[in-house]
PDB file of C-alpha atoms in Angstrom:
ATOM      1  CA  MET K 286     -70.945  49.263 -71.062  1.00 91.00           C
ATOM      2  CA  ARG K 287     -72.413  50.377 -74.493  1.00 94.00           C
ATOM      3  CA  GLY K 288     -70.465  53.576 -74.086  1.00 96.00           C
ATOM      4  CA  LEU K 289     -67.288  51.677 -73.279  1.00 97.00           C
ATOM      5  CA  ILE K 290     -67.618  49.462 -76.348  1.00 97.00           C
ATOM      6  CA  ALA K 291     -68.412  52.580 -78.442  1.00 98.00           C
ATOM      7  CA  LEU K 292     -65.216  54.269 -77.064  1.00 98.00           C
ATOM      8  CA  ALA K 293     -63.181  51.124 -77.897  1.00 98.00           C
ATOM      9  CA  ALA K 294     -64.587  50.755 -81.369  1.00 98.00           C
ATOM     10  CA  GLY K 295     -63.997  54.459 -81.998  1.00 98.00           C
ATOM     11  CA  GLY K 296     -60.424  54.230 -80.829  1.00 98.00           C
ATOM     12  CA  LEU K 297     -59.678  51.109 -82.834  1.00 98.00           C
ATOM     13  CA  PHE K 298     -61.280  52.717 -85.958  1.00 98.00           C
ATOM     14  CA  GLY K 299     -59.120  55.896 -85.419  1.00 98.00           C
ATOM     15  CA  LEU K 300     -55.919  53.882 -85.019  1.00 97.00           C
ATOM     16  CA  GLY K 301     -56.873  51.765 -88.036  1.00 97.00           C
ATOM     17  CA  LEU K 302     -57.291  54.866 -90.188  1.00 97.00           C
ATOM     18  CA  LEU K 303     -54.007  56.291 -88.955  1.00 96.00           C
ATOM     19  CA  THR K 304     -51.837  53.160 -89.521  1.00 96.00           C
ATOM     20  CA  SER K 305     -53.473  52.321 -92.825  1.00 96.00           C
ATOM     21  CA  GLY K 306     -52.616  55.755 -94.298  1.00 96.00           C
ATOM     22  CA  MET K 307     -56.156  57.102 -94.597  1.00 97.00           C
ATOM     23  CA  THR K 308     -55.221  60.159 -92.662  1.00 97.00           C
ATOM     24  CA  ASP K 309     -52.216  60.814 -95.033  1.00 97.00           C
ATOM     25  CA  THR K 310     -53.968  63.184 -97.396  1.00 97.00           C
ATOM     26  CA  ALA K 311     -51.225  62.911-100.092  1.00 96.00           C
ATOM     27  CA  LYS K 312     -51.574  59.123-100.054  1.00 96.00           C
ATOM     28  CA  VAL K 313     -55.399  59.367-100.407  1.00 97.00           C
ATOM     29  CA  GLN K 314     -55.026  61.806-103.287  1.00 97.00           C
ATOM     30  CA  GLY K 315     -52.537  59.426-104.921  1.00 96.00           C
ATOM     31  CA  TRP K 316     -55.154  56.672-104.637  1.00 96.00           C
ATOM     32  CA  LEU K 317     -57.682  58.947-106.330  1.00 97.00           C
ATOM     33  CA  ASP K 318     -55.071  60.069-108.958  1.00 96.00           C
ATOM     34  CA  VAL K 319     -56.032  57.238-111.349  1.00 95.00           C
ATOM     35  CA  PHE K 320     -54.952  59.190-114.388  1.00 91.00           C
ATOM     36  CA  GLY K 321     -51.686  60.362-112.898  1.00 91.00           C
ATOM     37  CA  ALA K 322     -49.243  58.710-110.530  1.00 92.00           C
ATOM     38  CA  TRP K 323     -51.797  56.208-109.143  1.00 94.00           C
ATOM     39  CA  ASP K 324     -51.116  54.604-105.780  1.00 95.00           C
ATOM     40  CA  PRO K 325     -53.454  51.529-105.624  1.00 94.00           C
ATOM     41  CA  THR K 326     -52.433  50.467-102.102  1.00 95.00           C
ATOM     42  CA  LEU K 327     -55.543  51.920-100.400  1.00 95.00           C
ATOM     43  CA  ALA K 328     -57.654  49.429-102.251  1.00 94.00           C
ATOM     44  CA  PHE K 329     -56.308  46.848 -99.832  1.00 95.00           C
ATOM     45  CA  VAL K 330     -57.409  48.950 -96.831  1.00 95.00           C
ATOM     46  CA  LEU K 331     -61.027  49.029 -98.102  1.00 93.00           C
ATOM     47  CA  GLY K 332     -60.857  45.344 -98.989  1.00 94.00           C
ATOM     48  CA  GLY K 333     -59.316  44.481 -95.666  1.00 95.00           C
ATOM     49  CA  ALA K 334     -62.011  46.404 -93.795  1.00 96.00           C
ATOM     50  CA  ILE K 335     -64.841  44.736 -95.794  1.00 96.00           C
ATOM     51  CA  LEU K 336     -63.715  41.240 -94.988  1.00 96.00           C
ATOM     52  CA  PRO K 337     -64.396  41.219 -91.174  1.00 96.00           C
ATOM     53  CA  MET K 338     -67.645  43.115 -91.759  1.00 97.00           C
ATOM     54  CA  THR K 339     -68.757  40.486 -94.223  1.00 96.00           C
ATOM     55  CA  ILE K 340     -68.386  37.850 -91.462  1.00 97.00           C
ATOM     56  CA  ALA K 341     -70.025  40.178 -88.933  1.00 97.00           C
ATOM     57  CA  TRP K 342     -73.151  40.650 -91.251  1.00 96.00           C
ATOM     58  CA  ARG K 343     -73.283  36.779 -91.557  1.00 95.00           C
ATOM     59  CA  VAL K 344     -73.240  36.403 -87.799  1.00 95.00           C
ATOM     60  CA  ALA K 345     -75.701  39.315 -87.279  1.00 94.00           C
ATOM     61  CA  ALA K 346     -78.107  37.684 -89.810  1.00 92.00           C
ATOM     62  CA  ARG K 347     -78.610  34.787 -87.435  1.00 92.00           C
ATOM     63  CA  ARG K 348     -79.319  36.988 -84.383  1.00 90.00           C
ATOM     64  CA  ARG K 349     -82.314  39.193 -83.734  1.00 86.00           C
ATOM     65  CA  GLU K 350     -80.536  41.496 -81.210  1.00 93.00           C
ATOM     66  CA  ALA K 351     -77.017  42.822 -80.685  1.00 95.00           C
ATOM     67  CA  LEU K 352     -75.138  41.303 -77.771  1.00 94.00           C
ATOM     68  CA  LEU K 353     -75.769  44.416 -75.617  1.00 94.00           C
ATOM     69  CA  GLY K 354     -79.398  44.639 -76.757  1.00 89.00           C
ATOM     70  CA  GLY K 355     -80.995  46.694 -79.343  1.00 89.00           C
ATOM     71  CA  PRO K 356     -81.990  45.492 -82.822  1.00 91.00           C
ATOM     72  CA  ILE K 357     -79.550  44.661 -85.631  1.00 92.00           C
ATOM     73  CA  PRO K 358     -80.089  47.552 -88.159  1.00 91.00           C
ATOM     74  CA  ALA K 359     -82.247  46.301 -91.076  1.00 86.00           C
ATOM     75  CA  PRO K 360     -81.086  46.818 -94.609  1.00 81.00           C
ATOM     76  CA  SER K 361     -82.436  50.063 -95.967  1.00 77.00           C
ATOM     77  CA  ASP K 362     -84.616  49.716 -99.032  1.00 75.00           C
ATOM     78  CA  ALA K 363     -82.488  49.431-102.045  1.00 78.00           C
ATOM     79  CA  LYS K 364     -83.732  52.698-103.609  1.00 89.00           C
ATOM     80  CA  ILE K 365     -81.228  54.709-105.569  1.00 93.00           C
ATOM     81  CA  THR K 366     -82.314  58.178-104.979  1.00 95.00           C
ATOM     82  CA  PRO K 367     -81.057  61.419-106.638  1.00 95.00           C
ATOM     83  CA  GLN K 368     -79.895  62.447-103.161  1.00 95.00           C
ATOM     84  CA  LEU K 369     -77.687  59.457-102.878  1.00 97.00           C
ATOM     85  CA  ALA K 370     -76.155  60.055-106.274  1.00 97.00           C
ATOM     86  CA  VAL K 371     -75.702  63.861-105.912  1.00 97.00           C
ATOM     87  CA  GLY K 372     -74.583  63.699-102.286  1.00 98.00           C
ATOM     88  CA  SER K 373     -71.964  61.031-103.008  1.00 98.00           C
ATOM     89  CA  GLY K 374     -70.767  62.986-105.997  1.00 98.00           C
ATOM     90  CA  LEU K 375     -70.323  66.150-103.882  1.00 98.00           C
ATOM     91  CA  PHE K 376     -68.654  64.148-101.238  1.00 98.00           C
ATOM     92  CA  GLY K 377     -66.182  62.729-103.858  1.00 98.00           C
ATOM     93  CA  VAL K 378     -65.303  66.282-104.998  1.00 98.00           C
ATOM     94  CA  GLY K 379     -64.482  67.341-101.432  1.00 98.00           C
ATOM     95  CA  TRP K 380     -62.557  64.071-100.848  1.00 98.00           C
ATOM     96  CA  GLY K 381     -60.459  64.597-103.889  1.00 98.00           C
ATOM     97  CA  LEU K 382     -59.804  68.271-103.149  1.00 97.00           C
ATOM     98  CA  SER K 383     -58.588  67.650 -99.701  1.00 97.00           C
ATOM     99  CA  GLY K 384     -57.764  63.929 -99.285  1.00 97.00           C
ATOM    100  CA  LEU K 385     -60.011  63.799 -96.206  1.00 97.00           C
ATOM    101  CA  CYS K 386     -63.253  61.989 -95.615  1.00 97.00           C
ATOM    102  CA  PRO K 387     -65.208  62.379 -92.351  1.00 98.00           C
ATOM    103  CA  GLY K 388     -63.531  59.586 -90.320  1.00 98.00           C
ATOM    104  CA  PRO K 389     -59.859  60.564 -91.008  1.00 98.00           C
ATOM    105  CA  ALA K 390     -60.897  64.271 -90.613  1.00 98.00           C
ATOM    106  CA  MET K 391     -61.716  63.431 -86.990  1.00 98.00           C
ATOM    107  CA  ALA K 392     -58.866  60.956 -86.438  1.00 98.00           C
ATOM    108  CA  SER K 393     -56.324  63.555 -87.670  1.00 97.00           C
ATOM    109  CA  LEU K 394     -57.666  66.508 -85.557  1.00 97.00           C
ATOM    110  CA  SER K 395     -54.863  66.241 -83.078  1.00 96.00           C
ATOM    111  CA  PHE K 396     -52.161  66.384 -85.659  1.00 96.00           C
ATOM    112  CA  GLY K 397     -53.762  67.972 -88.704  1.00 95.00           C
ATOM    113  CA  GLY K 398     -52.813  71.544 -87.746  1.00 95.00           C
ATOM    114  CA  TRP K 399     -54.976  74.626 -88.379  1.00 97.00           C
ATOM    115  CA  GLN K 400     -55.737  73.190 -91.782  1.00 97.00           C
ATOM    116  CA  GLY K 401     -57.456  70.187 -90.386  1.00 97.00           C
ATOM    117  CA  LEU K 402     -59.468  72.318 -88.021  1.00 98.00           C
ATOM    118  CA  VAL K 403     -60.679  74.677 -90.834  1.00 98.00           C
ATOM    119  CA  PHE K 404     -61.768  71.594 -92.807  1.00 98.00           C
ATOM    120  CA  PHE K 405     -63.476  70.041 -89.750  1.00 98.00           C
ATOM    121  CA  VAL K 406     -65.411  73.343 -88.917  1.00 98.00           C
ATOM    122  CA  ALA K 407     -66.503  73.726 -92.573  1.00 98.00           C
ATOM    123  CA  MET K 408     -67.640  70.080 -92.659  1.00 98.00           C
ATOM    124  CA  CYS K 409     -69.678  70.426 -89.394  1.00 98.00           C
ATOM    125  CA  ALA K 410     -71.270  73.643 -90.565  1.00 98.00           C
ATOM    126  CA  ALA K 411     -72.361  71.962 -93.812  1.00 98.00           C
ATOM    127  CA  MET K 412     -73.730  68.968 -91.848  1.00 98.00           C
ATOM    128  CA  MET K 413     -75.730  71.258 -89.596  1.00 97.00           C
ATOM    129  CA  ALA K 414     -77.079  73.320 -92.599  1.00 96.00           C
ATOM    130  CA  GLN K 415     -77.883  70.321 -94.873  1.00 96.00           C
ATOM    131  CA  PRO K 416     -81.364  69.439 -93.607  1.00 94.00           C
ATOM    132  CA  ARG K 417     -82.486  73.097 -93.872  1.00 94.00           C
ATOM    133  CA  VAL K 418     -80.857  73.753 -97.231  1.00 94.00           C
ATOM    134  CA  THR K 419     -82.407  70.681 -98.713  1.00 93.00           C
ATOM    135  CA  ALA K 420     -85.847  71.592 -97.388  1.00 93.00           C
ATOM    136  CA  ALA K 421     -85.599  75.042 -98.777  1.00 93.00           C
ATOM    137  CA  LEU K 422     -84.457  73.765-102.095  1.00 90.00           C
ATOM    138  CA  ALA K 423     -87.414  71.354-102.156  1.00 87.00           C
ATOM    139  CA  ARG K 424     -89.840  74.238-101.434  1.00 89.00           C
ATOM    140  CA  GLY K 425     -88.310  76.216-104.213  1.00 81.00           C
ATOM    141  CA  THR K 426     -88.937  73.655-106.982  1.00 66.00           C
TER     142      THR K 426
ATOM    143  CA  MET A 195     -58.514  47.237 -87.555  1.00 95.00           C
ATOM    144  CA  ILE A 196     -61.149  49.349 -89.351  1.00 97.00           C
ATOM    145  CA  GLY A 197     -63.212  46.225 -90.225  1.00 97.00           C
ATOM    146  CA  THR A 198     -62.918  44.792 -86.684  1.00 97.00           C
ATOM    147  CA  ALA A 199     -63.997  48.097 -85.169  1.00 98.00           C
ATOM    148  CA  ALA A 200     -67.025  48.121 -87.431  1.00 97.00           C
ATOM    149  CA  ALA A 201     -67.756  44.473 -86.653  1.00 97.00           C
ATOM    150  CA  VAL A 202     -67.573  45.082 -82.834  1.00 97.00           C
ATOM    151  CA  PHE A 203     -69.837  48.152 -83.027  1.00 97.00           C
ATOM    152  CA  LEU A 204     -72.458  46.147 -85.048  1.00 97.00           C
ATOM    153  CA  LEU A 205     -72.480  42.916 -83.023  1.00 96.00           C
ATOM    154  CA  MET A 206     -72.062  44.460 -79.597  1.00 96.00           C
ATOM    155  CA  ASN A 207     -74.138  47.625 -79.907  1.00 96.00           C
ATOM    156  CA  GLY A 208     -76.168  46.987 -82.939  1.00 95.00           C
ATOM    157  CA  ARG A 209     -74.924  50.191 -84.666  1.00 96.00           C
ATOM    158  CA  ILE A 210     -73.620  50.933 -88.105  1.00 96.00           C
ATOM    159  CA  MET A 211     -70.147  52.422 -87.898  1.00 97.00           C
ATOM    160  CA  GLY A 212     -70.540  55.408 -90.274  1.00 97.00           C
ATOM    161  CA  ALA A 213     -68.343  58.345 -89.387  1.00 97.00           C
ATOM    162  CA  SER A 214     -70.520  60.982 -91.166  1.00 97.00           C
ATOM    163  CA  GLY A 215     -73.813  59.631 -89.595  1.00 97.00           C
ATOM    164  CA  LEU A 216     -72.327  59.486 -86.100  1.00 97.00           C
ATOM    165  CA  LEU A 217     -70.822  62.992 -86.314  1.00 98.00           C
ATOM    166  CA  GLY A 218     -73.652  64.549 -88.281  1.00 97.00           C
ATOM    167  CA  GLY A 219     -76.336  63.161 -85.938  1.00 97.00           C
ATOM    168  CA  VAL A 220     -74.593  64.801 -82.995  1.00 97.00           C
ATOM    169  CA  VAL A 221     -74.017  68.217 -84.618  1.00 96.00           C
ATOM    170  CA  ASP A 222     -77.465  68.581 -86.191  1.00 94.00           C
ATOM    171  CA  GLY A 223     -79.198  67.167 -83.054  1.00 93.00           C
ATOM    172  CA  SER A 224     -81.052  64.404 -84.853  1.00 94.00           C
ATOM    173  CA  ARG A 225     -79.483  61.682 -82.691  1.00 95.00           C
ATOM    174  CA  LYS A 226     -81.050  61.760 -79.258  1.00 95.00           C
ATOM    175  CA  GLY A 227     -80.818  59.866 -75.964  1.00 93.00           C
ATOM    176  CA  ALA A 228     -78.710  56.538 -75.881  1.00 92.00           C
ATOM    177  CA  ALA A 229     -77.978  56.835 -79.596  1.00 94.00           C
ATOM    178  CA  ARG A 230     -76.412  60.263 -78.989  1.00 96.00           C
ATOM    179  CA  SER A 231     -74.374  59.354 -75.997  1.00 96.00           C
ATOM    180  CA  GLU A 232     -73.022  56.214 -77.789  1.00 96.00           C
ATOM    181  CA  ALA A 233     -72.098  58.335 -80.853  1.00 97.00           C
ATOM    182  CA  LEU A 234     -70.228  60.750 -78.532  1.00 98.00           C
ATOM    183  CA  TRP A 235     -68.265  57.959 -76.882  1.00 98.00           C
ATOM    184  CA  PHE A 236     -67.475  56.631 -80.348  1.00 98.00           C
ATOM    185  CA  LEU A 237     -66.226  60.069 -81.501  1.00 98.00           C
ATOM    186  CA  ALA A 238     -64.206  60.403 -78.298  1.00 98.00           C
ATOM    187  CA  GLY A 239     -62.339  57.277 -79.094  1.00 98.00           C
ATOM    188  CA  LEU A 240     -61.993  58.228 -82.773  1.00 98.00           C
ATOM    189  CA  ILE A 241     -60.293  61.552 -81.864  1.00 98.00           C
ATOM    190  CA  GLY A 242     -58.685  60.446 -78.664  1.00 98.00           C
ATOM    191  CA  ALA A 243     -56.842  57.334 -79.675  1.00 98.00           C
ATOM    192  CA  PRO A 244     -54.907  59.085 -82.534  1.00 97.00           C
ATOM    193  CA  LEU A 245     -54.260  61.890 -80.040  1.00 97.00           C
ATOM    194  CA  LEU A 246     -52.555  59.424 -77.677  1.00 97.00           C
ATOM    195  CA  TRP A 247     -50.566  58.001 -80.623  1.00 96.00           C
ATOM    196  CA  HIS A 248     -49.483  61.448 -81.458  1.00 95.00           C
ATOM    197  CA  LEU A 249     -48.365  62.186 -77.886  1.00 95.00           C
ATOM    198  CA  PHE A 250     -46.326  58.949 -77.527  1.00 95.00           C
ATOM    199  CA  ARG A 251     -45.187  58.058 -81.057  1.00 94.00           C
ATOM    200  CA  GLY A 252     -45.010  61.471 -82.816  1.00 91.00           C
ATOM    201  CA  ALA A 253     -47.116  63.041 -85.503  1.00 90.00           C
ATOM    202  CA  PRO A 254     -48.250  60.720 -88.295  1.00 93.00           C
ATOM    203  CA  PRO A 255     -47.798  62.045 -91.857  1.00 93.00           C
ATOM    204  CA  THR A 256     -50.472  64.272 -93.364  1.00 93.00           C
ATOM    205  CA  GLN A 257     -50.026  66.878 -96.055  1.00 93.00           C
ATOM    206  CA  LEU A 258     -53.226  68.856 -95.944  1.00 95.00           C
ATOM    207  CA  THR A 259     -53.191  71.934 -98.224  1.00 95.00           C
ATOM    208  CA  SER A 260     -52.807  75.383 -96.806  1.00 95.00           C
ATOM    209  CA  ASN A 261     -55.148  76.917 -99.390  1.00 96.00           C
ATOM    210  CA  VAL A 262     -57.943  78.131 -97.130  1.00 97.00           C
ATOM    211  CA  ALA A 263     -60.445  78.438 -99.960  1.00 97.00           C
ATOM    212  CA  VAL A 264     -59.796  74.741-100.999  1.00 97.00           C
ATOM    213  CA  LEU A 265     -60.041  73.641 -97.361  1.00 98.00           C
ATOM    214  CA  ILE A 266     -63.369  75.311 -96.845  1.00 98.00           C
ATOM    215  CA  ALA A 267     -64.882  74.238-100.179  1.00 98.00           C
ATOM    216  CA  ALA A 268     -63.705  70.689 -99.563  1.00 98.00           C
ATOM    217  CA  GLY A 269     -65.135  70.616 -95.976  1.00 98.00           C
ATOM    218  CA  LEU A 270     -68.440  71.951 -97.198  1.00 98.00           C
ATOM    219  CA  CYS A 271     -68.720  69.390 -99.995  1.00 98.00           C
ATOM    220  CA  VAL A 272     -67.841  66.525 -97.717  1.00 98.00           C
ATOM    221  CA  GLY A 273     -70.189  67.684 -94.900  1.00 98.00           C
ATOM    222  CA  PHE A 274     -73.138  68.391 -97.161  1.00 98.00           C
ATOM    223  CA  GLY A 275     -72.600  65.461 -99.477  1.00 98.00           C
ATOM    224  CA  THR A 276     -72.279  62.779 -96.878  1.00 98.00           C
ATOM    225  CA  ARG A 277     -75.379  63.933 -95.012  1.00 98.00           C
ATOM    226  CA  LEU A 278     -77.392  64.216 -98.261  1.00 97.00           C
ATOM    227  CA  ALA A 279     -76.283  60.738 -99.272  1.00 97.00           C
ATOM    228  CA  ASN A 280     -76.647  59.417 -95.771  1.00 96.00           C
ATOM    229  CA  GLY A 281     -73.177  57.950 -95.618  1.00 96.00           C
ATOM    230  CA  CYS A 282     -69.434  58.178 -96.423  1.00 96.00           C
ATOM    231  CA  THR A 283     -66.473  55.823 -96.923  1.00 97.00           C
ATOM    232  CA  SER A 284     -67.143  53.948 -93.557  1.00 97.00           C
ATOM    233  CA  GLY A 285     -70.995  53.695 -93.699  1.00 96.00           C
ATOM    234  CA  HIS A 286     -71.562  53.205 -97.473  1.00 96.00           C
ATOM    235  CA  GLY A 287     -68.117  51.746 -98.265  1.00 95.00           C
ATOM    236  CA  VAL A 288     -67.194  49.427 -95.475  1.00 97.00           C
ATOM    237  CA  CYS A 289     -70.540  48.648 -93.901  1.00 96.00           C
ATOM    238  CA  GLY A 290     -72.673  48.844 -96.998  1.00 95.00           C
ATOM    239  CA  ILE A 291     -70.559  46.955 -99.511  1.00 96.00           C
ATOM    240  CA  SER A 292     -69.943  44.162 -97.053  1.00 96.00           C
ATOM    241  CA  ARG A 293     -73.738  43.429 -96.821  1.00 94.00           C
ATOM    242  CA  LEU A 294     -73.960  43.852-100.656  1.00 94.00           C
ATOM    243  CA  SER A 295     -76.211  46.909-100.213  1.00 95.00           C
ATOM    244  CA  VAL A 296     -77.078  48.327-103.585  1.00 95.00           C
ATOM    245  CA  ARG A 297     -77.197  51.812-102.129  1.00 96.00           C
ATOM    246  CA  GLY A 298     -73.709  51.439-100.578  1.00 96.00           C
ATOM    247  CA  ILE A 299     -72.145  50.105-103.751  1.00 96.00           C
ATOM    248  CA  THR A 300     -73.784  52.863-105.864  1.00 97.00           C
ATOM    249  CA  ALA A 301     -72.614  55.551-103.456  1.00 97.00           C
ATOM    250  CA  THR A 302     -69.065  54.192-103.451  1.00 97.00           C
ATOM    251  CA  VAL A 303     -68.879  54.164-107.300  1.00 97.00           C
ATOM    252  CA  PHE A 304     -70.164  57.847-107.281  1.00 98.00           C
ATOM    253  CA  TYR A 305     -67.752  59.185-104.683  1.00 98.00           C
ATOM    254  CA  LEU A 306     -64.752  57.309-106.164  1.00 97.00           C
ATOM    255  CA  VAL A 307     -65.533  58.473-109.650  1.00 98.00           C
ATOM    256  CA  ALA A 308     -66.133  62.055-108.423  1.00 98.00           C
ATOM    257  CA  GLY A 309     -62.926  61.937-106.416  1.00 98.00           C
ATOM    258  CA  ALA A 310     -60.843  60.645-109.312  1.00 97.00           C
ATOM    259  CA  VAL A 311     -62.262  63.235-111.712  1.00 97.00           C
ATOM    260  CA  THR A 312     -61.662  65.943-109.105  1.00 97.00           C
ATOM    261  CA  VAL A 313     -57.953  65.035-108.710  1.00 97.00           C
ATOM    262  CA  LEU A 314     -57.648  64.856-112.581  1.00 96.00           C
ATOM    263  CA  VAL A 315     -59.169  68.328-112.993  1.00 96.00           C
ATOM    264  CA  PHE A 316     -57.579  70.081-110.022  1.00 95.00           C
ATOM    265  CA  ARG A 317     -54.183  68.440-110.038  1.00 92.00           C
ATOM    266  CA  GLN A 318     -53.366  67.327-113.584  1.00 89.00           C
ATOM    267  CA  MET A 319     -55.200  70.180-115.444  1.00 91.00           C
ATOM    268  CA  LEU A 320     -55.287  73.180-113.117  1.00 92.00           C
ATOM    269  CA  GLY A 321     -52.403  72.323-110.802  1.00 87.00           C
ATOM    270  CA  VAL A 322     -54.249  73.738-107.708  1.00 87.00           C
ATOM    271  CA  ILE A 323     -53.860  70.721-105.418  1.00 83.00           C
TER     272      ILE A 323
END
C-alpha cells in the first residue's frame, strides 16, 4: 500500500511538472532570465504547489503519525550552514545552465533525448560522489 | 498537482517529497529498507507517468541544449549542489517554504539568485545558452 501511494504521488508529481512547464527547459530559463525577457509565469506554479502543502502541514501538525504509519517528519533545526548556501548556489548555477532541476530531469527522461540522459547520468554521478568529495575536502582543511 | 502529490506523500506515507533526496538516497545507498523501496516506487511513478503521456499524447516541449560540456557541467552542479544542500526545488522550495522553514526559504533564495545570475552571465553576456 505504501508503495502504491508512493507510485501514485510520483506519477502525479511527474504529470504536474510536465503540464506546468517545469520540464520545458526554455520556459524555466525564461523564468530565471530576470534581466532579459523575463517570463514570470512559473512563480504561479511554485505558489500553486505551496498552497496545498501549507494545508497539509497544518493537518500533519495535529497528528503524530502518517495515515499509513510512520512519524510525520520533524522540522530540521533552523541552522543555516555553509553547506546549505554553497550547495544551493551550485544547484542554481546548474539549473540556470540547463533549465533542469532534479524532479523535471527525471520526469522528462522519456522525451528529453540523449541530452536529458547525459544530464541525468552526470547528476547521478555527482550525487554518488558528493559524500566522499565533501569528506575528503573536510580532511584537507 | 505538484502540491497535491507532496501533500499525499506527507499525510499518507509521512515522507517529504524531495526529488533530489529520493533519487540521491537511492543512488548513494543511504536510503535503506522500506524508505528505499518507497523511494523507488515514487521514482517509477515520476518517470513512468510522463512516459505514458509521451506515448499517448506526444512529446511535451523541451529545448535542452546539445552542448555536451554544458550538459555535463550543469548535471554535476545540480547533483552535487542538491545533495550538499540537502534539497532542491521540491524539498526546499515546495515542502520547506510551505512549513515556513528558514532553511528552505534560505536555500530557495540562494538557488533562485544563482540561477538568475547564471542566465544573465551565460545568456546575456556570453551567449552560450
